[in-house]
Coordinates of C-alpha atoms and ligand atoms in Angstrom, one line a residue:
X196 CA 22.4 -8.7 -9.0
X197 CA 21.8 -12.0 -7.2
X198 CA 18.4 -14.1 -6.5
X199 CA 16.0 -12.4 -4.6
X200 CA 17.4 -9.2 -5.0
X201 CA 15.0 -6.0 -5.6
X202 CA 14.6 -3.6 -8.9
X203 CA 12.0 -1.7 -10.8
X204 CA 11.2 -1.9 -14.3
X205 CA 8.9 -0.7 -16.8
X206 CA 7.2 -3.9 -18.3
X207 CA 7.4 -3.0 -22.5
X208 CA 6.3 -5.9 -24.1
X209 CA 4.9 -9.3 -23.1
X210 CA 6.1 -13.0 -24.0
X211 CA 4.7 -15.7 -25.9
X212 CA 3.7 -17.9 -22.3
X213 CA 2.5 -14.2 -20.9
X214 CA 5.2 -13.1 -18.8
X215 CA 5.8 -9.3 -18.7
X216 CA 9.5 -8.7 -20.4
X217 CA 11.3 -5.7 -19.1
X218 CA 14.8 -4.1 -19.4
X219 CA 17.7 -2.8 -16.9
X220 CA 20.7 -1.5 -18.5
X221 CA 20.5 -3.2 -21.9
X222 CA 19.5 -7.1 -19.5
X223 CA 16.5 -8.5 -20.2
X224 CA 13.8 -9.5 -17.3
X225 CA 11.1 -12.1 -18.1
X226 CA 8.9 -10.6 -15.0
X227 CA 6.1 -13.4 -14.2
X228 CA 2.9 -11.5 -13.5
X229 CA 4.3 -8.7 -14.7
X230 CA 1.6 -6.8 -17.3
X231 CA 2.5 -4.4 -20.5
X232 CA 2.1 -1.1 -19.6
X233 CA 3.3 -1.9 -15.5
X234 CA 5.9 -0.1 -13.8
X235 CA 6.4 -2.9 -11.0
X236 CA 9.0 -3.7 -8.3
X237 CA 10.7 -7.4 -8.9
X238 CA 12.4 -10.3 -7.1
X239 CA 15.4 -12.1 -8.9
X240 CA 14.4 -15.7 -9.3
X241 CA 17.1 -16.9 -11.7
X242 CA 19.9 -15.2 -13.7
X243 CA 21.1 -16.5 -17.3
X244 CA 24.0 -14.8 -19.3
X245 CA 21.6 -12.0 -21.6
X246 CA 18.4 -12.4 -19.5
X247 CA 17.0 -13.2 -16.0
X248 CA 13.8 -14.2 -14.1
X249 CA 12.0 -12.3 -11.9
X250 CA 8.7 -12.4 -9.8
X251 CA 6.2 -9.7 -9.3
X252 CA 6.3 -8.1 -5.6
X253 CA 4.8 -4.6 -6.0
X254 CA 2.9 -2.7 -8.9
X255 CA 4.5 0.8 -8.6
X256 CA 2.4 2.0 -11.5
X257 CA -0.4 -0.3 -12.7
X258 CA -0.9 -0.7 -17.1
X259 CA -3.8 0.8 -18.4
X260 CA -4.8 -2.8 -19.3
X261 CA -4.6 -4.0 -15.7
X262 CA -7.8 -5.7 -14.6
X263 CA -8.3 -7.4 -10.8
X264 CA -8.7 -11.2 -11.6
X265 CA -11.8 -12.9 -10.7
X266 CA -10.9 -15.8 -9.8
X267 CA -9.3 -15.8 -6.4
X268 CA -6.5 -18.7 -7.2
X269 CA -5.5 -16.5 -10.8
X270 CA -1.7 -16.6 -9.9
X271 CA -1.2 -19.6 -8.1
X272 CA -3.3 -22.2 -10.5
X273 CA -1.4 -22.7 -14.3
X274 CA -4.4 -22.5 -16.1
X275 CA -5.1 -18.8 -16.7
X276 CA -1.7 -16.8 -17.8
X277 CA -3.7 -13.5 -18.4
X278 CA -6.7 -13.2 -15.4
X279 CA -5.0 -9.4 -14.9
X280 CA -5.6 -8.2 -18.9
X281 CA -8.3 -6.9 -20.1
X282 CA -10.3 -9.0 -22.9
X283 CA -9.4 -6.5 -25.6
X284 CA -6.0 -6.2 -24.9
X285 CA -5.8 -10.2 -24.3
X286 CA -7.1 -10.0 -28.4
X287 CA -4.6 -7.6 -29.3
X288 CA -1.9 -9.8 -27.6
X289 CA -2.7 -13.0 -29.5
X290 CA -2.7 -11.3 -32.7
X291 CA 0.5 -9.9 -32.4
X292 CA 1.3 -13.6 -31.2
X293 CA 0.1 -14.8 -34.3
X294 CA 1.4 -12.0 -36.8
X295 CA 4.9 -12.4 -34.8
X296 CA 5.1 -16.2 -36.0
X297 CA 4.3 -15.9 -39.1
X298 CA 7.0 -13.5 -39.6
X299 CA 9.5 -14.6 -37.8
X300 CA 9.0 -18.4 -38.5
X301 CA 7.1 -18.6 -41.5
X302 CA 9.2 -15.9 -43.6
X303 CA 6.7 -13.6 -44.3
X304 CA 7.2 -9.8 -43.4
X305 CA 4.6 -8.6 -41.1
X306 CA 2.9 -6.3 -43.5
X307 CA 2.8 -8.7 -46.0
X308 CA 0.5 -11.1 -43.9
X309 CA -3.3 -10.4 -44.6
X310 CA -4.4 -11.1 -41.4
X311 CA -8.3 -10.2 -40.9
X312 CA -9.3 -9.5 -37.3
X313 CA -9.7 -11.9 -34.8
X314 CA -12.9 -13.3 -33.9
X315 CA -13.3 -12.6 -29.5
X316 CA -16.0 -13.9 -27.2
X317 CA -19.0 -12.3 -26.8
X318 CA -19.0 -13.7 -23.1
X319 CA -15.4 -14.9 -22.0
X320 CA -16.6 -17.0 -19.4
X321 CA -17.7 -20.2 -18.3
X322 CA -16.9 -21.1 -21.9
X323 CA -15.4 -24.2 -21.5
X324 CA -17.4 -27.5 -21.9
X325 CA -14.7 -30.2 -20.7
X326 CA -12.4 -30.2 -17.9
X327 CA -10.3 -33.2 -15.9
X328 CA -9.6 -32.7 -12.5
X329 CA -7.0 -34.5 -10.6
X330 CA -7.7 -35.8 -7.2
X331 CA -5.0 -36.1 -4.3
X332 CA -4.5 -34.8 -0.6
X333 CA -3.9 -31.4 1.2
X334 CA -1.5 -31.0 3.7
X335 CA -3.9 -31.9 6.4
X336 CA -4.4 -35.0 4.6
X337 CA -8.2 -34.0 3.1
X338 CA -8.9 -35.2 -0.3
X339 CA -9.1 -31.9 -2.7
X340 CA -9.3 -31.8 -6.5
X341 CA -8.4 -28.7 -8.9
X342 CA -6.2 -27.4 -10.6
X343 CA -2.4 -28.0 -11.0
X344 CA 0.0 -24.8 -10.4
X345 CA 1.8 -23.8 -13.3
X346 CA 4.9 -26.0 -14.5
X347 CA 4.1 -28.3 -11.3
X348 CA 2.1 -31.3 -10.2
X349 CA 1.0 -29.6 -7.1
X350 CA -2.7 -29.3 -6.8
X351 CA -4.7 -26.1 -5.9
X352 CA -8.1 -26.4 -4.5
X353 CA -10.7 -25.1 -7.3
X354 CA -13.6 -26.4 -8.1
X355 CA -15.8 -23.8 -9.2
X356 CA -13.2 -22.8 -12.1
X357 CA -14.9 -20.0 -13.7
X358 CA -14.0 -20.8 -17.9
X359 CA -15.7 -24.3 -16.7
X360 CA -19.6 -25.3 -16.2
X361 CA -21.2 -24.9 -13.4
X362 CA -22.1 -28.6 -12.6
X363 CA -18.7 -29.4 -11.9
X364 CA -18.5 -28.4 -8.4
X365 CA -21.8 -30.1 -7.4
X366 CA -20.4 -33.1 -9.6
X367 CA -17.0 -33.1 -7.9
X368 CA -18.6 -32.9 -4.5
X369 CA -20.4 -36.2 -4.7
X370 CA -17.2 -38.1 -5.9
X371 CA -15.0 -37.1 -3.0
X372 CA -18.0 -38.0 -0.5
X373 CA -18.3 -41.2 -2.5
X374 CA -14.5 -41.6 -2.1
X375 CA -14.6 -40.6 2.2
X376 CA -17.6 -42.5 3.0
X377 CA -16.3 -46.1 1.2
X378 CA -12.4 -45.3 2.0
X379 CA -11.5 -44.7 -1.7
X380 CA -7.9 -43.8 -2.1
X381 CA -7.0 -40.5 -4.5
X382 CA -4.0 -41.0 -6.5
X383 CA -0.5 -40.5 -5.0
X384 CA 1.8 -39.7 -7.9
X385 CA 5.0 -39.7 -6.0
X386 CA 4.3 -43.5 -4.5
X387 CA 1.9 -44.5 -7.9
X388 CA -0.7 -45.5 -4.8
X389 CA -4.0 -44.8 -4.6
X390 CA -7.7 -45.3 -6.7
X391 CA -8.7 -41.7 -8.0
X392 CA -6.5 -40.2 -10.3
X393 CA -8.4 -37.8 -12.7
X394 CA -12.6 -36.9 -13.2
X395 CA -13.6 -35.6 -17.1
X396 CA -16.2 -34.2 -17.1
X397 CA -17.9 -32.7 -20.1
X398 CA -21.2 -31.3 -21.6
X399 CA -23.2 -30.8 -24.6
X400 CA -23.9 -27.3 -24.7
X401 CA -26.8 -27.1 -27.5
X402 CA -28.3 -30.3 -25.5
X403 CA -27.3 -30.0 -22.2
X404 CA -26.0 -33.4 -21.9
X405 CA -23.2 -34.4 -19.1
X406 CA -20.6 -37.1 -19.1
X407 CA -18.2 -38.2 -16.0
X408 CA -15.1 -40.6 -16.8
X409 CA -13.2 -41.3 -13.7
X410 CA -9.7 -42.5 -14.6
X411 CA -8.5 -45.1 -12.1
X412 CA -5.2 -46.5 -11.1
X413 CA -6.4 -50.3 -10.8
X414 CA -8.5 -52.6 -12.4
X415 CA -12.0 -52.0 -10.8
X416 CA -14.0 -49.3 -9.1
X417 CA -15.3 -51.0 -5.5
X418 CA -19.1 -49.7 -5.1
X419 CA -19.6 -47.8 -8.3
X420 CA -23.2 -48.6 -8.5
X421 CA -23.6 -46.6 -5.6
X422 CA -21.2 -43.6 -7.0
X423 CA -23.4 -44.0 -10.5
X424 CA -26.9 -43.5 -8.5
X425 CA -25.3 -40.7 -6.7
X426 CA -24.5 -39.1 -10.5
X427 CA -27.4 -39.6 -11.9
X428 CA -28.9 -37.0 -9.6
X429 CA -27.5 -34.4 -11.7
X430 CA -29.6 -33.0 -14.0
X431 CA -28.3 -34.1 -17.6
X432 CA -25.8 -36.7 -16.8
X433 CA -26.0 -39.2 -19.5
X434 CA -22.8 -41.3 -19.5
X435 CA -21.0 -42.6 -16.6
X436 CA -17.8 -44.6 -17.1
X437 CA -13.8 -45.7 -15.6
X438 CA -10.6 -45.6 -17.4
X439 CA -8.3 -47.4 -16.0
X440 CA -4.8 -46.3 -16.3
X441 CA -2.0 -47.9 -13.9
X442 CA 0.9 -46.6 -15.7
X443 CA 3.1 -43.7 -14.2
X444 CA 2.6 -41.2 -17.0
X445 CA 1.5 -37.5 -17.1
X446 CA -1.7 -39.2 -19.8
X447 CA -4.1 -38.7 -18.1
X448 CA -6.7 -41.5 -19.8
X449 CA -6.0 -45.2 -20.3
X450 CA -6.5 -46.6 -23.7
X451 CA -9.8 -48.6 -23.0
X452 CA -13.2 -46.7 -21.4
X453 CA -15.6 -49.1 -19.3
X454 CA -19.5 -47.9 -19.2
X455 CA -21.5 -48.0 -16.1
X456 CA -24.6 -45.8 -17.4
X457 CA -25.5 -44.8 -20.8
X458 CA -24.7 -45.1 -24.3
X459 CA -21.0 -44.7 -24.0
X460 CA -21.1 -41.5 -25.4
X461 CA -22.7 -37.6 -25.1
X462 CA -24.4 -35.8 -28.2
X463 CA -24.1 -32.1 -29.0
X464 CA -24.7 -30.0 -32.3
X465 CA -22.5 -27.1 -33.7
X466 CA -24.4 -25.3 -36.5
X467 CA -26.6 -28.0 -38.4
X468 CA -24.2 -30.7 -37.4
X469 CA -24.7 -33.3 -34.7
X470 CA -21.9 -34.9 -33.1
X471 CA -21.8 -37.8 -30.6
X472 CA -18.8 -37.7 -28.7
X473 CA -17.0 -40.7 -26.3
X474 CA -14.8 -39.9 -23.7
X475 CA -11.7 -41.0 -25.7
X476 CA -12.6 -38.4 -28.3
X477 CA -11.1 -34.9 -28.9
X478 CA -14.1 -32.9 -29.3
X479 CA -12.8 -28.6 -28.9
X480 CA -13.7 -27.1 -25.9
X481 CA -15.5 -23.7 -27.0
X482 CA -18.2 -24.6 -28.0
X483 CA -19.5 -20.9 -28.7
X484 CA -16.1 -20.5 -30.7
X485 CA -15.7 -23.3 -32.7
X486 CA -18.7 -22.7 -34.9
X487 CA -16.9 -19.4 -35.7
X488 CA -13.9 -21.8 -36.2
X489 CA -15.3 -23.5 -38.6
X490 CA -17.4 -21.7 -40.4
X491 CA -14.1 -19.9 -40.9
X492 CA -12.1 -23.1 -42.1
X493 CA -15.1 -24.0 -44.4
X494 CA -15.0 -19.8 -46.0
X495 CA -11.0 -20.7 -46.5
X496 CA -11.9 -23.8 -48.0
X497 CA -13.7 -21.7 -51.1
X498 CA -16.3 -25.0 -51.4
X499 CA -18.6 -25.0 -54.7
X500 CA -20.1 -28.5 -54.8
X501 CA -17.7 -30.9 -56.9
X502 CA -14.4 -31.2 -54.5
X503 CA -12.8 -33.4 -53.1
X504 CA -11.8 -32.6 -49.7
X505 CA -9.1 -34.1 -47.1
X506 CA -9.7 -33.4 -43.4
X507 CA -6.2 -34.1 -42.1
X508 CA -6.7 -34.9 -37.7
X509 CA -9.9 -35.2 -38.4
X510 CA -11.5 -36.3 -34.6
X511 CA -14.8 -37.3 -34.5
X512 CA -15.4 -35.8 -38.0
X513 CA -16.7 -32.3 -36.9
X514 CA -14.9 -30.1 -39.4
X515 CA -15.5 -33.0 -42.2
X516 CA -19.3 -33.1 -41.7
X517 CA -18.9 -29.1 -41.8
X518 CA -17.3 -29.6 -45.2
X519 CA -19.5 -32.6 -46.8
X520 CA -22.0 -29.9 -46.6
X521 CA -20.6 -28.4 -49.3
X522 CA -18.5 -31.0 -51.1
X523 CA -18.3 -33.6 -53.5
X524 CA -16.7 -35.9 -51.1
X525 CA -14.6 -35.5 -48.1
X526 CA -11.8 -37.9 -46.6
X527 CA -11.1 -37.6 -42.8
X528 CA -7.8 -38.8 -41.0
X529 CA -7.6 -39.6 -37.2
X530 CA -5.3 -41.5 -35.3
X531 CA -7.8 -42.3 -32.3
X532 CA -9.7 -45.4 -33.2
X533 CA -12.7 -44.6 -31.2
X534 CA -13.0 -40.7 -32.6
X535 CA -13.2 -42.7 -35.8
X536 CA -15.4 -44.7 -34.7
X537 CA -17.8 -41.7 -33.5
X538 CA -16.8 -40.0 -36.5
X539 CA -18.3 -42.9 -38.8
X540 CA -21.9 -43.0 -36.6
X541 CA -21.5 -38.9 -36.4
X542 CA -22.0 -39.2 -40.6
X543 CA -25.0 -41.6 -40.3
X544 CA -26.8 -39.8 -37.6
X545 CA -26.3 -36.5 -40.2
X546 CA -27.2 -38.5 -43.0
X547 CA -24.3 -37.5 -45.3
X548 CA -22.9 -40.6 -47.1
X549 CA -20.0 -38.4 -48.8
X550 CA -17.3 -39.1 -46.7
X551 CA -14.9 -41.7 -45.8
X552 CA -13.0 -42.1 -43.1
X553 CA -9.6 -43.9 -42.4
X554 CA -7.8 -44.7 -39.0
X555 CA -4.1 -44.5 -39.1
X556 CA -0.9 -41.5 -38.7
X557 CA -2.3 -38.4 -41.6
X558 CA 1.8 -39.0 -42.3
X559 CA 1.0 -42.4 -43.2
X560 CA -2.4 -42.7 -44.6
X561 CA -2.1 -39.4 -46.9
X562 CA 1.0 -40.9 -48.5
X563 CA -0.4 -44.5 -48.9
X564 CA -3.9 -43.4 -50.5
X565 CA -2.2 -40.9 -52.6
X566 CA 0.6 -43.5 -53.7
X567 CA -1.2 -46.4 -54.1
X568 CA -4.9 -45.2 -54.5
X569 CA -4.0 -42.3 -56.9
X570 CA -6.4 -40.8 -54.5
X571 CA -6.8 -37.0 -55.1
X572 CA -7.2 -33.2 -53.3
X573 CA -8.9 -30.7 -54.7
X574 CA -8.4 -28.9 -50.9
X575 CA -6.8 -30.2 -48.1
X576 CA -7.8 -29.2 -44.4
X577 CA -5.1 -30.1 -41.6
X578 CA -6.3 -29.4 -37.4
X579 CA -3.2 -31.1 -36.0
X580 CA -1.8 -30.8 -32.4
X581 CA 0.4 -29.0 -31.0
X582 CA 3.3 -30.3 -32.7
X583 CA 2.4 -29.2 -35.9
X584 CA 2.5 -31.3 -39.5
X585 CA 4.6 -34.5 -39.8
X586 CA 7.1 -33.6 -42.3
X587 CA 6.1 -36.5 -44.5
X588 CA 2.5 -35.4 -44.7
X589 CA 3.6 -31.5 -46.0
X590 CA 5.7 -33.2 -48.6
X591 CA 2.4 -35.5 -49.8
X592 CA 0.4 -32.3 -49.6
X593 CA 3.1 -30.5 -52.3
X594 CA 2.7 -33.6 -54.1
X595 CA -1.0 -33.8 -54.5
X596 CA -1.0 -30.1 -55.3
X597 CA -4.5 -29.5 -53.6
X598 CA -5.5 -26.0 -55.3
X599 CA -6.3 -24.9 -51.9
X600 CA -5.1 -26.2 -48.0
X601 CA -6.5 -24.5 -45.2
X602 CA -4.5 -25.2 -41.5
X603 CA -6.3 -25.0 -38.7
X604 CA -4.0 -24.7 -35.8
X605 CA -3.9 -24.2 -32.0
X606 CA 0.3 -23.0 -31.9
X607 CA 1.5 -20.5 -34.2
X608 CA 4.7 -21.2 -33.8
X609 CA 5.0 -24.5 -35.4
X610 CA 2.4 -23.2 -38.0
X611 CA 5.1 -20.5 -38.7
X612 CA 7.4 -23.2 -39.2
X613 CA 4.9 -25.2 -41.4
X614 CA 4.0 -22.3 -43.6
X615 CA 7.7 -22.0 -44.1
X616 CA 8.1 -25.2 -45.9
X617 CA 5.2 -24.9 -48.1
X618 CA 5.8 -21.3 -49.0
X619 CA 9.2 -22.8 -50.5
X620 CA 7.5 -25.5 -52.0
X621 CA 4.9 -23.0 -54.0
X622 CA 2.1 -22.4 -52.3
X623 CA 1.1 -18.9 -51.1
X624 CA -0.3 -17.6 -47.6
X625 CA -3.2 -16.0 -48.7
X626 CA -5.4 -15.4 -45.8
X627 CA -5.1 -15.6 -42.2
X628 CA -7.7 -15.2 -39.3
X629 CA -7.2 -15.6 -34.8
X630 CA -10.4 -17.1 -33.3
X631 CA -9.7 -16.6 -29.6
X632 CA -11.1 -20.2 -27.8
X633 CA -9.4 -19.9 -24.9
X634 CA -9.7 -16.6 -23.1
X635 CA -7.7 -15.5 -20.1
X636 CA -4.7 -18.2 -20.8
X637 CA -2.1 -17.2 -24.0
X638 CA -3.5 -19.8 -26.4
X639 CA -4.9 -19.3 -29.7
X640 CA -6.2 -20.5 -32.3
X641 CA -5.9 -19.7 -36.1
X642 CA -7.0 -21.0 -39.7
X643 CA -5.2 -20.1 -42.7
X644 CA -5.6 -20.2 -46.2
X645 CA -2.6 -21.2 -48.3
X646 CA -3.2 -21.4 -52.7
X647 CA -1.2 -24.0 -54.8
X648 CA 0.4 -21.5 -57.0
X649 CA 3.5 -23.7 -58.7
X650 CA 6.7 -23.8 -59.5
X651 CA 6.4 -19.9 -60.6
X652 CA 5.9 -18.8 -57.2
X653 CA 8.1 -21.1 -55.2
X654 CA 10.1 -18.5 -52.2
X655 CA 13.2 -20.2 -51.9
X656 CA 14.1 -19.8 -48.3
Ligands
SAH743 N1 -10.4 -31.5 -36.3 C1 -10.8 -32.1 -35.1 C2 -9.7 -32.6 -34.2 C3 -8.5 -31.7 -34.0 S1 -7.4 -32.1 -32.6 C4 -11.7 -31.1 -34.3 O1 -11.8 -29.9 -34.6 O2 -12.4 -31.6 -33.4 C5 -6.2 -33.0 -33.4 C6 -6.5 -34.5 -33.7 O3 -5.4 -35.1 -34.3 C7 -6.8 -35.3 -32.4 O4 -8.1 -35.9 -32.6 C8 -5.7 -36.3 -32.4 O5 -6.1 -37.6 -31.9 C9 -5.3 -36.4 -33.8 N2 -3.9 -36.8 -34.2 C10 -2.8 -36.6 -33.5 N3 -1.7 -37.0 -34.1 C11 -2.2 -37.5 -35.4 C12 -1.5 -38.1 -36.5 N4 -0.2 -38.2 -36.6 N5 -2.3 -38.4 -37.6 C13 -3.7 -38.3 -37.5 N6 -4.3 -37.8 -36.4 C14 -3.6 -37.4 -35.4

C-alpha cells in the first residue's frame, strides 16, 4: 500500500492522543478520527516499517459510542480529540489511560492498582474558565481569531468555543473592531510583524469576575484607553492589561503584565477558599472539577491537625490553603514569582497564617530547606507539569521519608514513570483516583496516594 490508497478496518482499541488504532494483516493503522467500535474506510497518510497513518474517509459501520459533535469545527480545530465519543465512554477511555500507565510505566500489574472510579462532569460543557486566542488573517486578508488546528499554527475561526464562557465571543468581537477601526496589526508569525498576538481571557466562576490580557508584539498599545472603555462594557470585567512579548517563541505571555483597569488581578473561591489570581498565574481551568480535585488530594493527604505539609508546584497556593485547613503548617513551592506573590496575599485574604511560601525550582528549594534547614515532611503534595518530577526532587522526597505523598498530576505517563522510582525506593502506591477536567480532548487528570513504607518494602525494578 502507498499514500492515499483505500482500506477498511475495524477500529479495536484507541491511542493515548485519541486516534482509532486498527489492524490489516498483522500492520498496525493509527486511523485519525477513527472511533472504537467503527468499521470505517481509510486513506494512507504515511507508512512506517510495523505501523502506518491513516485518515478517516467513510464510517462503514458507526461504534456504539459514536456521537455527532457539536461543535461544527470538532475535526479541523486541535482542541477536542474526542467531540465523536460519548461522555461515558470518554470516562472509560481515560481510565484505561490511566490504569495502562501505571502498569506499563510504573511497574505495577493492572489488578494490583486500586484505582477508585473516576470522578466525570455533571455538565461537560462550557466548563472552561480561561482561554487565549490567537489573532491573525484569513485568506481574504480579514482578521479572525480561534483556535489553532491540531499539530499546526494555522488558525480556525471559533469564537464561540463551546468548553469556554460565553463572554468570549462578545469580548473578542470588540478587540478585532478596536483593531479594524485604529489600523492595529494581528500578529504575523511567519514575518514576527504585527501588534495582536494572543487575548486571555478568564473568569471567576463563584464571582463572576472577567479578566482580558492582550499579549502584544511591541512595546505599547496605541489607543488603549479607547479599547479599555470598550471592555468595560462587559458585564464583570475587572482587570484589563498588555503583555508584551516580541520574542519569536510558541510562549504565549511575556514575563512582565502592564495594568490598564483594575487591581491587576481577578478573585474567585473554590470551596471555603478565596483565591486572587493575576494573569501570570496558573490557576486550573475546571473550576467545577477542581474542588473534586482537591478535596480528593486533601482525602489522600489523611490530614489530622499536627502535620507538616509540602505543597510541591504550588501556584497561587490553592491546594496549600486547601491543606492549611487541616494542618499544622504547610510549605508551598512555585517557580512563578508573581503566583507567589498571589499565593502570599491569597493566605492573608483567608486568614490562615500557617503557611510559608518560597519562590524557586521544588528541585532546588526541597533540597536546600531539607539540607540546610533540617526542615521536615510529615506529607508531601507534588501538582507538577507535564513533565513530571525533577529527578533531584523524588530523591529529596525518599530522603525526607514523608509518611505520606500524594501526586497530583495532569500526564499519566510520566507519573507512571515517577511512581516507578519511588516504588523502588520504598514507598507504596496505595490509592489512585481520575478526575476528568478536561472533557471531549484525551487529557486527564489524577491524584495518587503513595505510603513511606521502608526499606522492607523497597520493589527493586
Ligand atoms: N498546584 C497548583 C499549580 C499546578 S500547575 C494548582 O493546582 O493550581 C504546576 C505549577 O508548577 C505551575 O504553577 C508552574 O509555574 C509550576 N512549576 C513549573 N516548574 C516548576 C519547578 N521546577 N519548580 C516549582 N514550580 C514549578
Amino acid at each position: 500500500m502507498k499514500k492515499n490508497d483505500l482500506f477498511t478496518v475495524t477500529i479495536e482499541d484507541m491511542s493515548e492522543d485519541g486516534a482509532g488504532i486498527g489492524k490489516t494483516d498483522g500492520y498496525t493503522w493509527f486511523v485519525k478520527d477513527g472511533l472504537i467500535g467503527d468499521v470505517v474506510e481509510a486513506g494512507v497518510t504515511k507508512m512506517k516499517k510495523n505501523y502506518g497513518f491513516a485518515r478517516l474517509v467513510r464510517i462503514i459501520t458507526p461504534s456504539p459510542f459514536r456521537i455527532a459533535p457539536r461543535c461544527p469545527v470538532a475535526r479541523q480545530c486541535g482542541g477536542c480529540q474526542l467531540q465523536a465519543m460519548s461522555y461515558e465512554e470518554q470516562l472509560r477511555f481515560k481510565e484505561r489511560k490511566i490504569r495502562s500507565n501505571l502498569s506499563r510505566l510504573g511497574g505495577i500489574p493492572e489488578d494490583q492498582i486500586p484505582m477508585e472510579p473516576i470522578m466525570g462532569m455533571e455538565d461537560p460543557w462550557r466548563y472552561r474558565n480561561k482561554a487565549q486566542f490567537p489573532f491573525g488573517r484569513d485568506k481574504d486578508g480579514e482578521i479572525v481569531t480561534g483556535f489553532y488546528a491540531g499539530r499546526t499554527h494555522s488558525i480556525i475561526p471559533q469564537e464561540d468555543c463551546l468548553l469556554g464562557i460565553e463572554e468570549n465571543k462578545d469580548i473578542l468581537e470588540i478587540i478585532k473592531n478596536f483593531m479594524k477601526e485604529y489600523k492595529i496589526e494581528p500578529y504575523d508569525e511567519a514575518e514576527h510583524r504585527g501588534l495582536v498576538r494572543h487575548a486571555l481571557i478568564r473568569k471567576g466562576f463563584a464571582t463572576g469576575q472577567l479578566m482580558v490580557c492582550l499579549v502584544i508584539n511591541g512595546k505599547k498599545l496605541p489607543r488603549a484607553e479607547v479599547l479599555t472603555e470598550r471592555l468595560l462594557a462587559v458585564p464583570g470585567m475587572t482587570s484589563i492589561s498588555y503583555s508584551v512579548n516580541e520574542e519569536r517563541t510558541n510562549v504565549i505571555l511575556g514575563r512582565e503584565v502592564t495594568h490598564l483597569h483594575g487591581p491587576g488581578y481577578i478573585t474567585d473561591r473554590i470551596g471555603e477558599v478565596s483565591y486572587r489570581i493575576s494573569p501570570l498565574s496558573f490557576y486550573q481551568v475546571n473550576p467545577v472539577q477542581t474542588r473534586k480535585l482537591y478535596e480528593t488530594a486533601l482525602e489522600f493527604a489523611g490530614l489530622e491537625g499536627g502535620e507538616t505539609v509540602w505543597d510541591l508546584y504550588c501556584g497561587i497556593g490553592t491546594i496549600s490553603l486547601f491543606l492549611a485547613q487541616k494542618a499544622k503548617k504547610v510549605c508551598g513551592v512555585e517557580i512563578v514569582p508573581q503566583a507567589i506573590q498571589d499565593a502570599r496575599e491569597n493566605a492573608r485574604l483567608n486568614g490562615m497564617e500557617n503557611v510559608e511560601f518560597f519562590v524557586g525550582k521544588a528541585e532546588e528549594v526541597l533540597p536546600e530547606q531539607y539540607e540546610r534547614n533540617h526542615m521536615r515532611a510529615d506529607v508531601i503534595v507534588v501538582d507538577p507539569p507535564r513533565k513530571g518530577c525533577d529527578e533531584r526532587c523524588l530523591e529529596t522526597i525518599v530522603k525526607m521519608q514523608p509518611r505520606r505523598l500524594v501526586y497530583v498530576s495532569c500526564d499519566s505517563a510520566t507519573l507512571g514513570r515517577d511512581v516507578k522510582y519511588l516504588r523502588e525506593h520504598g514507598f507504596e502506591l496505595t490509592r489512585a483516583r481520575g478526575c476528568d477536567m478536561f472533557a471531549w480532548s484525551v487529557h486527564v487528570e489524577v491524584v495518587i496516594q503513595m505510603t513511606y513504607c521502608g526499606d522492607k518494602a523497597k520493589n527493586k525494578g
